Backbone as a chain_set.jsonl record, in Angstrom:
{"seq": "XXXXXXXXXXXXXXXXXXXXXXXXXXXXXXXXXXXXXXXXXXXXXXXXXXXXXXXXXXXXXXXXXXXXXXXXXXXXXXXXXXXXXXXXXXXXXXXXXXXXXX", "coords": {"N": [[-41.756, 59.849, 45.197], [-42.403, 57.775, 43.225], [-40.795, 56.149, 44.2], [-41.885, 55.17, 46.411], [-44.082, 53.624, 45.792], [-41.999, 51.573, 44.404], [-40.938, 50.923, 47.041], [-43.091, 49.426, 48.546], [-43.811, 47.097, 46.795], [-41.855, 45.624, 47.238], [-41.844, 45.081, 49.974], [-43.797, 42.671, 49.941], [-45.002, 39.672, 50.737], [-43.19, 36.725, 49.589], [-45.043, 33.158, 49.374], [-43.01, 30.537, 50.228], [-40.919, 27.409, 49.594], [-41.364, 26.23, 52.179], [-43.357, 26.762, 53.253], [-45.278, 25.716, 51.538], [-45.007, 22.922, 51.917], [-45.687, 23.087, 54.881], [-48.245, 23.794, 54.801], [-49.255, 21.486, 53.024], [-48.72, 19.202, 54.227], [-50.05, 20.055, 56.538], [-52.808, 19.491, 55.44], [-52.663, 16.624, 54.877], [-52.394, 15.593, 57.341], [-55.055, 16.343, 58.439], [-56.776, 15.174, 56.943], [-56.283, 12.557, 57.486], [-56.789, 12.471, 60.165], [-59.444, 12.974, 59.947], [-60.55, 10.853, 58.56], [-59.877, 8.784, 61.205], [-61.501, 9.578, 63.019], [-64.134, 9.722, 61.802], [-64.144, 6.777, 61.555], [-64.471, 5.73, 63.789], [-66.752, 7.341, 65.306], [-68.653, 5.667, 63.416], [-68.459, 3.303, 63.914], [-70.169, 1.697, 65.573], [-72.397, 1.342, 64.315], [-71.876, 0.933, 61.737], [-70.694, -1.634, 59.853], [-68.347, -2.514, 57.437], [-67.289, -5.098, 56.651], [-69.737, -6.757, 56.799], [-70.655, -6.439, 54.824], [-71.992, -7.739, 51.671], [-70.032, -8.773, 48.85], [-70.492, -7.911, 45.375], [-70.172, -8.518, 42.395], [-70.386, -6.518, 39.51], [-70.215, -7.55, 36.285], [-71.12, -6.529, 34.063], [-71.333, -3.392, 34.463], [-67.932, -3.315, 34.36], [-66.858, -4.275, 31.962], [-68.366, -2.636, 30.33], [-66.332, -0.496, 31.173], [-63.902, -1.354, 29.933], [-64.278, -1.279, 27.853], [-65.134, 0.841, 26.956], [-62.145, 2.095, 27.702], [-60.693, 0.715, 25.777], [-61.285, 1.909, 23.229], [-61.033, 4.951, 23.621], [-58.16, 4.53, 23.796], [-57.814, 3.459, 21.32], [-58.75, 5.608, 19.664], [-56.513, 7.636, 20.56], [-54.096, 6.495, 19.561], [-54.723, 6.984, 17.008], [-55.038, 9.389, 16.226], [-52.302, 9.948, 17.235], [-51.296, 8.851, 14.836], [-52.1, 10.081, 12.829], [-51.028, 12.984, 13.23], [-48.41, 12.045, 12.592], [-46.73, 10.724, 14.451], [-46.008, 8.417, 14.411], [-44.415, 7.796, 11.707], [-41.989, 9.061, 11.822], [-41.799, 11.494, 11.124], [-42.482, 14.592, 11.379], [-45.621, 16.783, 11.709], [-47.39, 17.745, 8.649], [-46.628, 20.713, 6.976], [-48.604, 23.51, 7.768], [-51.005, 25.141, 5.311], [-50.922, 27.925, 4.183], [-53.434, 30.907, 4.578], [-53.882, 32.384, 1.582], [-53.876, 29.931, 0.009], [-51.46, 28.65, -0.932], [-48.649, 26.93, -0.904], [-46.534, 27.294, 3.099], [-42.923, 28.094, 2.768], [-40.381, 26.222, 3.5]], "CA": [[-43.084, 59.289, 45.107], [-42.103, 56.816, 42.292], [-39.727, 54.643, 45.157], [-42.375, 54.369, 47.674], [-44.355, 52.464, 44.724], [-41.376, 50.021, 44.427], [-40.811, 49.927, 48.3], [-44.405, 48.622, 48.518], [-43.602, 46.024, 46.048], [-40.756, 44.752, 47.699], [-42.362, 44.374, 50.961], [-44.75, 41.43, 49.729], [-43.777, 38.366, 51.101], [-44.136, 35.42, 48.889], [-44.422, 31.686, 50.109], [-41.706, 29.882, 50.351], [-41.352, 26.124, 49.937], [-41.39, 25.062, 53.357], [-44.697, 27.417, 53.42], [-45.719, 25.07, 50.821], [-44.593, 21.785, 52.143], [-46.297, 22.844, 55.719], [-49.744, 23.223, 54.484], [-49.655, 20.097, 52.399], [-48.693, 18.477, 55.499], [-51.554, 19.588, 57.552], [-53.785, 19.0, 54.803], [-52.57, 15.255, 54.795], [-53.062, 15.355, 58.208], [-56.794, 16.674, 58.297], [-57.748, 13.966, 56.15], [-56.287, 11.306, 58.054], [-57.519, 12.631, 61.606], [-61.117, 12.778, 59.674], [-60.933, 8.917, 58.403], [-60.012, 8.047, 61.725], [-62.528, 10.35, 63.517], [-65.563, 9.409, 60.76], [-64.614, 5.769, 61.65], [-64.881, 5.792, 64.945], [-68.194, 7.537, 65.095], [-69.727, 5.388, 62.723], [-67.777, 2.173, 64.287], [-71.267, 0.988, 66.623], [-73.494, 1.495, 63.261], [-72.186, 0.314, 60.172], [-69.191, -2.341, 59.658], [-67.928, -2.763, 56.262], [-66.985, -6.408, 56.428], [-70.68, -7.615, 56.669], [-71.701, -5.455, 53.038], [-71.57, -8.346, 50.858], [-69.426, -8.159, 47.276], [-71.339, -8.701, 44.396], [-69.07, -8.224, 41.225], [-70.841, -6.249, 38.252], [-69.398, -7.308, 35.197], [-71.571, -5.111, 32.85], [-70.282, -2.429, 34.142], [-66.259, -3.457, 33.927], [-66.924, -5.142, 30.245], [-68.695, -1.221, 29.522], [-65.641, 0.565, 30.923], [-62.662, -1.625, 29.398], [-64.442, -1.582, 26.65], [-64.675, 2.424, 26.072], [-60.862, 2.332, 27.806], [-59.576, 0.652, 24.468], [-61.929, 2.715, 22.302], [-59.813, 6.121, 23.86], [-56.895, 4.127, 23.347], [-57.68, 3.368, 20.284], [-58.339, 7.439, 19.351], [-55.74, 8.155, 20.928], [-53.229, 6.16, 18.677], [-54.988, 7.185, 15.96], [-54.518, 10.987, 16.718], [-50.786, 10.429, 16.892], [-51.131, 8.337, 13.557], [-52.464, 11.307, 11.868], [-49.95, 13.845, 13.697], [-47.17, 11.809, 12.149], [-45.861, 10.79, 15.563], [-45.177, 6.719, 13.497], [-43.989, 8.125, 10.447], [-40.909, 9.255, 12.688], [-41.464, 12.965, 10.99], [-43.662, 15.798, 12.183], [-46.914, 16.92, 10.688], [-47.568, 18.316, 7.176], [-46.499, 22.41, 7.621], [-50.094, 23.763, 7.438], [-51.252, 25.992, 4.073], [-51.453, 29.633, 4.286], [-54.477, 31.427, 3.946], [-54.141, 32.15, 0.62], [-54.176, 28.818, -0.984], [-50.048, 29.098, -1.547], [-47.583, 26.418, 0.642], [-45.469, 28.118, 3.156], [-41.843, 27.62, 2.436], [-39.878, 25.447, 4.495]], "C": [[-43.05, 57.934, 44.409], [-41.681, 55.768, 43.636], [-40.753, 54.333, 45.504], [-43.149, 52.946, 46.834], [-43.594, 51.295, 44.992], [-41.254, 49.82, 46.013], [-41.845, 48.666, 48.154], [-44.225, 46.628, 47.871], [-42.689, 44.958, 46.883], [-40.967, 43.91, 49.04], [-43.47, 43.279, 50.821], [-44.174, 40.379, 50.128], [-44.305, 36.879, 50.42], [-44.031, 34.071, 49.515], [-43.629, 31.173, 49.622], [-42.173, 28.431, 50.04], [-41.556, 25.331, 50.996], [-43.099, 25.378, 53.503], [-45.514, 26.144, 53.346], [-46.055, 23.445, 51.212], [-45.69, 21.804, 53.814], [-47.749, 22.725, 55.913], [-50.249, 22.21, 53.995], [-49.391, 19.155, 53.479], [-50.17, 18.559, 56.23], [-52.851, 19.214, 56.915], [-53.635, 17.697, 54.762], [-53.054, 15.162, 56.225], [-54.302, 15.697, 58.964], [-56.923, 15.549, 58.055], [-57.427, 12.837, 57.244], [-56.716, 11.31, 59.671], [-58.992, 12.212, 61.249], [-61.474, 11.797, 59.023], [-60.884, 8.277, 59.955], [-61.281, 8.403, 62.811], [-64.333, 9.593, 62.823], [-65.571, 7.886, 60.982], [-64.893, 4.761, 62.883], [-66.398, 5.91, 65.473], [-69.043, 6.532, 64.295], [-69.694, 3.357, 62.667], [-69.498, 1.205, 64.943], [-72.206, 0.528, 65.041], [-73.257, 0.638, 61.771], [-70.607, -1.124, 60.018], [-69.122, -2.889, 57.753], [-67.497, -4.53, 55.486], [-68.431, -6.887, 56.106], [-71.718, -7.457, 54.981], [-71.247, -6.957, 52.084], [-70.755, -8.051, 49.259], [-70.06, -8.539, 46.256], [-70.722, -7.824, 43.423], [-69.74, -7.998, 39.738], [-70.098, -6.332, 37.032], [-69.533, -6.73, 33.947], [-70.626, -4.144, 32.89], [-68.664, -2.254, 33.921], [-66.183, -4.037, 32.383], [-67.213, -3.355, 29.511], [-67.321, -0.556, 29.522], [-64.202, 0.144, 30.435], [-63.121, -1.403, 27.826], [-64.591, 0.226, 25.97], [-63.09, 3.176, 26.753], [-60.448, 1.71, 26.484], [-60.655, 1.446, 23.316], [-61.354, 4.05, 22.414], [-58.901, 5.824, 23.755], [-56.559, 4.268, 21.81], [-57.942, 4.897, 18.965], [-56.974, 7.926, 19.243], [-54.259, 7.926, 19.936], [-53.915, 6.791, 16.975], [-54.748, 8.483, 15.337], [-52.906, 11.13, 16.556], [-50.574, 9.932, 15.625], [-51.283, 9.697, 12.588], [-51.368, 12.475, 11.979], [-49.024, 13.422, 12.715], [-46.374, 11.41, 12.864], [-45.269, 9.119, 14.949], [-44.816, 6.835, 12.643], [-42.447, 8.344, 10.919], [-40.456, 10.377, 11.406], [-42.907, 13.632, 11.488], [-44.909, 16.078, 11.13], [-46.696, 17.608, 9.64], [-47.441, 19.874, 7.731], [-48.073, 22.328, 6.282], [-50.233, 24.683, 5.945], [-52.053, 27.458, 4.419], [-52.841, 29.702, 3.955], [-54.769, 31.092, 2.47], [-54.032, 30.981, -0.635], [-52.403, 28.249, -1.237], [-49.435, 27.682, 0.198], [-46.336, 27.587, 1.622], [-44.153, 27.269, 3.031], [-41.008, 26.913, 3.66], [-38.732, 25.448, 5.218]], "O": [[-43.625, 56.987, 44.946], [-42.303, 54.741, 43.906], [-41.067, 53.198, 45.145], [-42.963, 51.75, 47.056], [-44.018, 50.281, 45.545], [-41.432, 48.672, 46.421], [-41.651, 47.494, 47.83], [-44.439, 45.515, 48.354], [-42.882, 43.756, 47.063], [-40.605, 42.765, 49.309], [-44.072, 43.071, 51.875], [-42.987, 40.117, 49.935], [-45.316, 36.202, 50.612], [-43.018, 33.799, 50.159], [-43.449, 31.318, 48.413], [-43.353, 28.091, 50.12], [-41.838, 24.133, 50.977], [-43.938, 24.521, 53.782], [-46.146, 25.571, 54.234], [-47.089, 22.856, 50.897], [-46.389, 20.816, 54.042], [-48.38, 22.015, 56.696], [-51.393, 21.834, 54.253], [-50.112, 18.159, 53.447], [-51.037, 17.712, 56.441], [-53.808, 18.746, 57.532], [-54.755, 17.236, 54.541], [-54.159, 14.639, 56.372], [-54.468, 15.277, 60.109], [-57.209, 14.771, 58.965], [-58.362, 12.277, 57.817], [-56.933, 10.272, 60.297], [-59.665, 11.414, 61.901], [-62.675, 11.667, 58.786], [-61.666, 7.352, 60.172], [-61.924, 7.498, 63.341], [-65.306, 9.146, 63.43], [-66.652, 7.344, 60.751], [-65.31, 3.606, 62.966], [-67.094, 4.996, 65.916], [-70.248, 6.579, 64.542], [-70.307, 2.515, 62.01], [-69.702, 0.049, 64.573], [-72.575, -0.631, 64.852], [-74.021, 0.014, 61.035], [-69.472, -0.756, 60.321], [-69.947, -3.577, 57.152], [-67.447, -4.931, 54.324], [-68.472, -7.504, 55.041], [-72.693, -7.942, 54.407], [-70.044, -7.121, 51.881], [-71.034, -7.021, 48.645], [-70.236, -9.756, 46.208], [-70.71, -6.599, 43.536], [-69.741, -8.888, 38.887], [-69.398, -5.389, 36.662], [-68.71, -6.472, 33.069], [-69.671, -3.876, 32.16], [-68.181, -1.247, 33.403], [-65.072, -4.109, 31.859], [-66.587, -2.883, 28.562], [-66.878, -0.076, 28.479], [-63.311, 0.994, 30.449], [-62.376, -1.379, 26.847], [-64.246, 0.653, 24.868], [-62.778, 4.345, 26.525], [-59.602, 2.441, 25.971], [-60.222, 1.128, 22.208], [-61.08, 4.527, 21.313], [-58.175, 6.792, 23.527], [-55.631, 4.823, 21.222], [-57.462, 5.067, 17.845], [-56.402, 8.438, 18.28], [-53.5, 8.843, 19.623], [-53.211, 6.885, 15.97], [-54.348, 8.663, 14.187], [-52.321, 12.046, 15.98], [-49.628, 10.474, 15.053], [-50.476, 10.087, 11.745], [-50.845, 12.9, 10.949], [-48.702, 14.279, 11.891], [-45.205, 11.474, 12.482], [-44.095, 8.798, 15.133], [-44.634, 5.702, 12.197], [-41.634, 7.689, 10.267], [-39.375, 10.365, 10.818], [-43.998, 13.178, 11.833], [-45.029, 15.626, 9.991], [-45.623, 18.211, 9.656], [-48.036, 20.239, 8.745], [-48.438, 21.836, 5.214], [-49.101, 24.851, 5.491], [-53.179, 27.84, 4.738], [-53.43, 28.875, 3.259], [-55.447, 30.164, 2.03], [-54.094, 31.162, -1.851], [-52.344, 27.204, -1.886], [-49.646, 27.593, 1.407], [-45.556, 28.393, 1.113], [-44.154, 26.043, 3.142], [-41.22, 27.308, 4.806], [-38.546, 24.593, 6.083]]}, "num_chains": 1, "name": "protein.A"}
């Protein structure tokens, strides 16, 4: 009774990497049938060249400007870690008030 259990088991068949490799394939090629499909259809109606560019620099001044503000966390975070000290962080303090030993 016990075996048939493990037969069971054994007969599962797991994917493989080609498995893996053949679905990410047709998923690349979905997408790129349905860019050229979506631009076809929509070829009579809309053309992309005639959209003029008009270059917001609010918004690129807002988002460089909270990209070095996460930068600037971010170094600050490893400052505290100890990652520029070139040793590791402070070993934490037990519960009871007591260092642990090292």
């Amino acid at each position: 009774m016990r075996d048939a259990g493990l037969r069971e088991v054994r007969d599962i068949v797991l994917p493989t990497v080609a498995d893996v490799d053949r679905a990410a394939s047709v998923i690349v090629a979905m997408s790129i049938m349905r860019d050229i499909l979506r631009d076809a259809y929509l070829k009579p109606y809309y053309d992309p060249s005639k959209i003029p560019v008009q270059t917001q620099t609010s918004v690129l001044a807002l988002f460089l400007g909270l990209f070095v503000c996460g930068v600037v966390v971010w170094v600050v975070m490893l400052w505290r870690y100890g990652m520029f000290d070139g040793k590791a962080a402070a070993a934490p303090e037990s519960p009871a008030g007591g260092t642990q030993p090292e």
